Short mmCIF file of C-alpha atoms and ligand atoms in Angstrom, two decimals:
data_model
loop_
_atom_site.label_atom_id
_atom_site.label_comp_id
_atom_site.label_asym_id
_atom_site.label_seq_id
_atom_site.Cartn_x
_atom_site.Cartn_y
_atom_site.Cartn_z
CA MET A 1249 -16.56 -48.16 91.99
CA VAL A 1250 -18.02 -48.22 88.51
CA SER A 1251 -16.28 -50.59 86.13
CA ILE A 1252 -16.59 -49.66 82.46
CA SER A 1253 -14.61 -52.75 81.45
CA ALA A 1254 -17.07 -54.97 83.34
CA LEU A 1255 -19.91 -53.14 81.61
CA GLN A 1256 -18.32 -53.78 78.22
CA ASP A 1257 -17.64 -57.44 78.97
CA ILE A 1258 -21.18 -58.05 80.19
CA THR A 1259 -22.70 -56.16 77.26
CA LYS A 1260 -20.64 -58.32 74.89
CA SER A 1261 -21.66 -61.57 76.60
CA ALA A 1262 -25.30 -60.53 76.40
CA LYS A 1263 -25.09 -59.53 72.74
CA GLU A 1264 -23.49 -62.84 71.79
CA LYS A 1265 -26.65 -64.51 73.11
CA ASN A 1266 -29.03 -61.95 71.59
CA ALA A 1267 -29.87 -60.79 75.09
CA GLN A 1268 -30.09 -57.32 76.53
CA LEU A 1269 -28.35 -55.84 79.54
CA ILE A 1270 -30.45 -53.92 82.05
CA ALA A 1271 -28.01 -51.91 84.16
CA VAL A 1272 -29.41 -51.95 87.69
CA SER A 1273 -28.67 -48.48 89.05
CA LYS A 1274 -30.61 -48.62 92.34
CA THR A 1275 -29.03 -46.55 95.16
CA LYS A 1276 -26.49 -45.11 92.69
CA PRO A 1277 -26.27 -41.33 92.11
CA ILE A 1278 -27.08 -39.41 88.94
CA ASP A 1279 -23.47 -38.71 87.94
CA THR A 1280 -22.60 -42.41 88.14
CA ILE A 1281 -25.56 -43.31 85.94
CA THR A 1282 -24.53 -40.55 83.53
CA THR A 1283 -21.08 -42.13 83.23
CA ILE A 1284 -22.69 -45.41 82.20
CA TYR A 1285 -25.19 -43.62 79.92
CA ASN A 1286 -22.33 -41.92 78.10
CA THR A 1287 -20.95 -45.30 77.04
CA GLY A 1288 -24.19 -45.91 75.12
CA GLN A 1289 -26.17 -47.93 77.68
CA ARG A 1290 -29.87 -46.97 77.55
CA ASP A 1291 -31.68 -49.57 79.67
CA PHE A 1292 -31.60 -49.02 83.42
CA GLY A 1293 -33.37 -50.83 86.24
CA GLU A 1294 -34.59 -49.52 89.58
CA ASN A 1295 -36.56 -51.07 92.42
CA LYS A 1296 -38.07 -48.10 94.27
CA VAL A 1297 -40.76 -45.83 92.84
CA GLN A 1298 -39.65 -42.54 94.37
CA GLU A 1299 -36.03 -43.05 93.33
CA LEU A 1300 -37.10 -44.10 89.85
CA VAL A 1301 -39.26 -40.99 89.39
CA ASN A 1302 -36.45 -38.69 90.61
CA LYS A 1303 -33.95 -40.26 88.26
CA TYR A 1304 -36.38 -40.19 85.33
CA GLU A 1305 -36.83 -36.46 85.86
CA MET A 1306 -33.12 -35.71 86.08
CA LEU A 1307 -31.71 -37.93 83.35
CA PRO A 1308 -32.02 -37.93 79.52
CA LYS A 1309 -35.43 -38.91 78.19
CA ASP A 1310 -34.16 -41.59 75.82
CA ILE A 1311 -33.41 -43.90 78.77
CA GLN A 1312 -35.66 -46.96 78.92
CA TRP A 1313 -36.57 -47.41 82.58
CA HIS A 1314 -37.24 -50.89 83.96
CA MET A 1315 -39.08 -51.42 87.24
CA ILE A 1316 -37.61 -54.59 88.72
CA GLY A 1317 -38.62 -54.40 92.39
CA ASN A 1318 -41.76 -55.18 94.30
CA LEU A 1319 -44.36 -52.62 93.20
CA GLN A 1320 -47.30 -51.57 95.36
CA SER A 1321 -50.53 -50.99 93.45
CA ASN A 1322 -51.03 -47.52 94.92
CA LYS A 1323 -47.70 -46.36 93.46
CA VAL A 1324 -48.23 -47.47 89.86
CA LYS A 1325 -49.64 -44.05 88.95
CA TYR A 1326 -46.29 -42.34 89.52
CA ILE A 1327 -44.41 -44.41 86.96
CA ALA A 1328 -47.24 -45.11 84.51
CA PRO A 1329 -46.51 -42.06 82.30
CA PHE A 1330 -43.00 -43.17 81.39
CA ILE A 1331 -42.07 -46.69 82.51
CA TYR A 1332 -40.71 -48.88 79.70
CA LEU A 1333 -41.11 -52.34 81.25
CA ILE A 1334 -42.35 -53.61 84.61
CA HIS A 1335 -40.59 -56.92 85.36
CA SER A 1336 -42.16 -57.60 88.74
CA VAL A 1337 -45.86 -58.15 88.12
CA ASN A 1338 -46.71 -60.71 90.76
CA THR A 1339 -50.47 -60.32 91.42
CA ILE A 1340 -53.62 -59.90 89.32
CA LYS A 1341 -54.47 -56.85 91.38
CA LEU A 1342 -51.22 -55.21 90.28
CA ALA A 1343 -51.80 -56.12 86.62
CA ASN A 1344 -55.28 -54.57 86.82
CA GLU A 1345 -53.93 -51.37 88.33
CA ILE A 1346 -51.16 -51.08 85.70
CA ASN A 1347 -53.80 -51.53 83.01
CA LYS A 1348 -55.96 -48.81 84.57
CA GLN A 1349 -53.11 -46.31 84.89
CA ALA A 1350 -51.86 -47.10 81.39
CA GLU A 1351 -55.33 -46.35 80.04
CA LYS A 1352 -55.37 -43.02 81.91
CA ASN A 1353 -52.07 -42.17 80.26
CA ASN A 1354 -53.32 -43.29 76.88
CA ARG A 1355 -50.59 -45.88 76.45
CA VAL A 1356 -49.86 -49.58 76.62
CA ILE A 1357 -47.42 -50.64 79.34
CA ASN A 1358 -45.12 -53.60 78.82
CA ILE A 1359 -45.02 -56.10 81.66
CA LEU A 1360 -43.41 -59.40 82.60
CA LEU A 1361 -45.06 -61.95 84.87
CA GLU A 1362 -42.81 -62.71 87.81
CA ILE A 1363 -42.61 -66.43 88.50
CA HIS A 1364 -41.49 -67.90 91.81
CA ILE A 1365 -38.68 -70.29 90.88
CA ALA A 1366 -36.41 -70.18 93.95
CA GLU A 1367 -36.43 -72.49 96.93
CA GLU A 1368 -36.70 -69.53 99.30
CA ASN A 1369 -40.20 -68.56 100.38
CA SER A 1370 -39.06 -64.97 100.86
CA LYS A 1371 -38.93 -64.37 97.12
CA SER A 1372 -42.16 -63.22 95.48
CA GLY A 1373 -43.89 -64.18 92.26
CA PHE A 1374 -46.74 -66.26 90.94
CA THR A 1375 -46.47 -70.01 91.27
CA LYS A 1376 -46.63 -71.87 87.97
CA LYS A 1377 -50.02 -73.24 88.99
CA GLU A 1378 -51.40 -69.74 89.65
CA ILE A 1379 -50.22 -68.45 86.29
CA THR A 1380 -51.71 -71.40 84.45
CA GLU A 1381 -55.07 -70.76 86.16
CA VAL A 1382 -54.95 -67.04 85.40
CA LEU A 1383 -54.11 -67.60 81.74
CA SER A 1384 -56.65 -70.35 81.17
CA ASN A 1385 -59.36 -68.07 82.62
CA ASN A 1386 -58.14 -65.33 80.29
CA ALA A 1387 -58.14 -62.97 83.28
CA LEU A 1388 -55.30 -60.98 81.75
CA GLY A 1389 -56.38 -61.13 78.12
CA MET A 1390 -59.10 -58.57 78.79
CA LEU A 1391 -56.59 -55.96 79.89
CA LYS A 1392 -56.04 -53.99 76.70
CA ASN A 1393 -53.54 -51.50 78.05
CA ILE A 1394 -50.91 -53.98 79.16
CA SER A 1395 -48.71 -56.02 76.88
CA ILE A 1396 -47.40 -59.27 78.38
CA CYS A 1397 -43.85 -59.53 77.07
CA GLY A 1398 -42.69 -62.63 78.94
CA LEU A 1399 -41.55 -63.91 82.31
CA MET A 1400 -39.15 -62.86 85.05
CA GLY A 1401 -37.56 -64.99 87.74
CA MET A 1402 -34.93 -64.90 90.45
CA ALA A 1403 -32.87 -67.95 91.32
CA THR A 1404 -32.13 -69.13 94.84
CA TYR A 1405 -29.33 -67.22 96.56
CA THR A 1406 -26.74 -69.99 96.70
CA ASP A 1407 -23.24 -70.93 95.57
CA ASN A 1408 -24.62 -74.17 94.17
CA GLN A 1409 -24.57 -73.59 90.42
CA THR A 1410 -26.56 -76.73 89.73
CA ILE A 1411 -29.51 -75.39 91.71
CA ILE A 1412 -29.33 -72.05 89.91
CA ARG A 1413 -29.02 -73.66 86.49
CA ASN A 1414 -31.97 -75.96 87.12
CA GLU A 1415 -34.15 -73.07 88.22
CA PHE A 1416 -33.29 -71.02 85.12
CA ARG A 1417 -33.78 -74.06 82.90
CA GLY A 1418 -37.17 -74.64 84.52
CA LEU A 1419 -38.21 -71.05 83.85
CA LYS A 1420 -37.17 -71.29 80.20
CA HIS A 1421 -39.11 -74.54 79.85
CA PHE A 1422 -42.19 -72.98 81.47
CA PHE A 1423 -41.87 -69.97 79.14
CA GLU A 1424 -41.89 -72.29 76.10
CA GLU A 1425 -44.94 -74.10 77.45
CA LEU A 1426 -46.89 -70.88 77.98
CA LYS A 1427 -45.76 -69.54 74.62
CA ALA A 1428 -47.07 -72.64 72.84
CA THR A 1429 -50.35 -72.75 74.75
CA TYR A 1430 -51.42 -69.16 75.36
CA PHE A 1431 -49.17 -66.80 73.42
CA TYR A 1432 -48.46 -68.58 70.13
CA ASN A 1433 -49.92 -65.68 68.13
CA GLN A 1434 -48.35 -62.96 70.26
CA PRO A 1435 -44.81 -62.17 69.08
CA GLU A 1436 -44.34 -59.68 71.92
CA PHE A 1437 -44.31 -62.60 74.37
CA ARG A 1438 -40.60 -63.24 73.90
CA HIS A 1439 -38.64 -62.23 76.98
CA ILE A 1440 -37.18 -64.16 79.87
CA SER A 1441 -35.71 -61.77 82.41
CA MET A 1442 -33.27 -63.82 84.48
CA GLY A 1443 -29.70 -63.43 85.71
CA MET A 1444 -28.03 -60.97 88.07
CA SER A 1445 -24.37 -60.16 88.87
CA GLY A 1446 -23.73 -63.55 90.45
CA ASP A 1447 -25.52 -65.73 87.94
CA TYR A 1448 -25.96 -63.89 84.63
CA LYS A 1449 -23.52 -66.21 82.82
CA ILE A 1450 -25.59 -69.26 83.71
CA ALA A 1451 -28.75 -67.35 82.84
CA LEU A 1452 -27.44 -66.49 79.37
CA GLU A 1453 -26.52 -70.12 78.77
CA GLU A 1454 -30.04 -71.12 79.77
CA GLY A 1455 -31.83 -68.74 77.43
CA SER A 1456 -32.19 -65.42 79.23
CA THR A 1457 -33.12 -62.50 76.97
CA MET A 1458 -32.65 -59.84 79.65
CA ILE A 1459 -30.05 -59.87 82.38
CA ARG A 1460 -30.42 -57.44 85.29
CA VAL A 1461 -26.94 -56.61 86.51
CA GLY A 1462 -26.07 -54.09 89.21
CA SER A 1463 -23.09 -54.60 91.49
CA ALA A 1464 -20.84 -56.21 88.85
CA ILE A 1465 -20.99 -52.88 86.99
CA PHE A 1466 -21.64 -50.24 89.66
CA GLY A 1467 -19.76 -51.83 92.56
CA ASP A 1468 -21.19 -52.87 95.91
CA ARG A 1469 -24.21 -51.12 97.32
C1 PLP B 825 -30.83 -55.52 92.81
C2 PLP B 825 -31.48 -56.41 91.82
C3 PLP B 825 -30.75 -56.92 90.74
C4 PLP B 825 -29.27 -56.69 90.53
O1 PLP B 825 -28.56 -57.33 91.53
P1 PLP B 825 -26.94 -57.43 91.47
O2 PLP B 825 -26.64 -58.62 92.29
O3 PLP B 825 -26.44 -56.15 92.07
O4 PLP B 825 -26.56 -57.57 90.07
C5 PLP B 825 -31.43 -57.72 89.82
N1 PLP B 825 -32.74 -57.99 89.96
C6 PLP B 825 -33.47 -57.52 90.98
C7 PLP B 825 -34.91 -57.85 91.05
C8 PLP B 825 -32.87 -56.71 91.95
O5 PLP B 825 -33.60 -56.24 92.96
#
């Protein structure tokens, strides 16, 4: 069940912290998304390419679509014409492919670098060490058709709020470090995408600028 009151509460919490809500609409049908759209929400997140493309085609064109799931390089071409922000860039190969497809479409695509902050090995993302190596070699600076807008991370799936808070705090700290070292003259490097239904409140307290919330708004999947 969709909850408009939850949507309004979460939007308000985000705004109070100058953060943005990405409504995660994966698996949810067009009419449900339309209901949320009609309240004024314009940023939606999806994690599968085919579903994202279908929804893009069927829904109003002023929606800003966010790719938040694992993205295979060979599928970048399908979303390159329209995607607003790719949160889940977790390899150099993927960054290169996004750059290539963005160039073909004569545009610059916004991306976030996904950082592995959780204890679980199952979660993806660059390690902090990998990112530091990549940035000090300027391996991404050459890619003129991507714009690196910040970092994304997912906390450990746990009830232990201290663990979650420490992971978010660590990501924020790492963001500040990278900002000061590699992005000090790039104002577009300003986003920290962290926080989901279970932990967005902690994420906002720890400096998130984009929360990605699905089930708290759309109901269980
Ligand atoms: C599904 C998903 C979300 C939203 O999860 P909820 O717990 O439903 O809020 C956020 N981020 C990513 C990467 C996801 O895959």
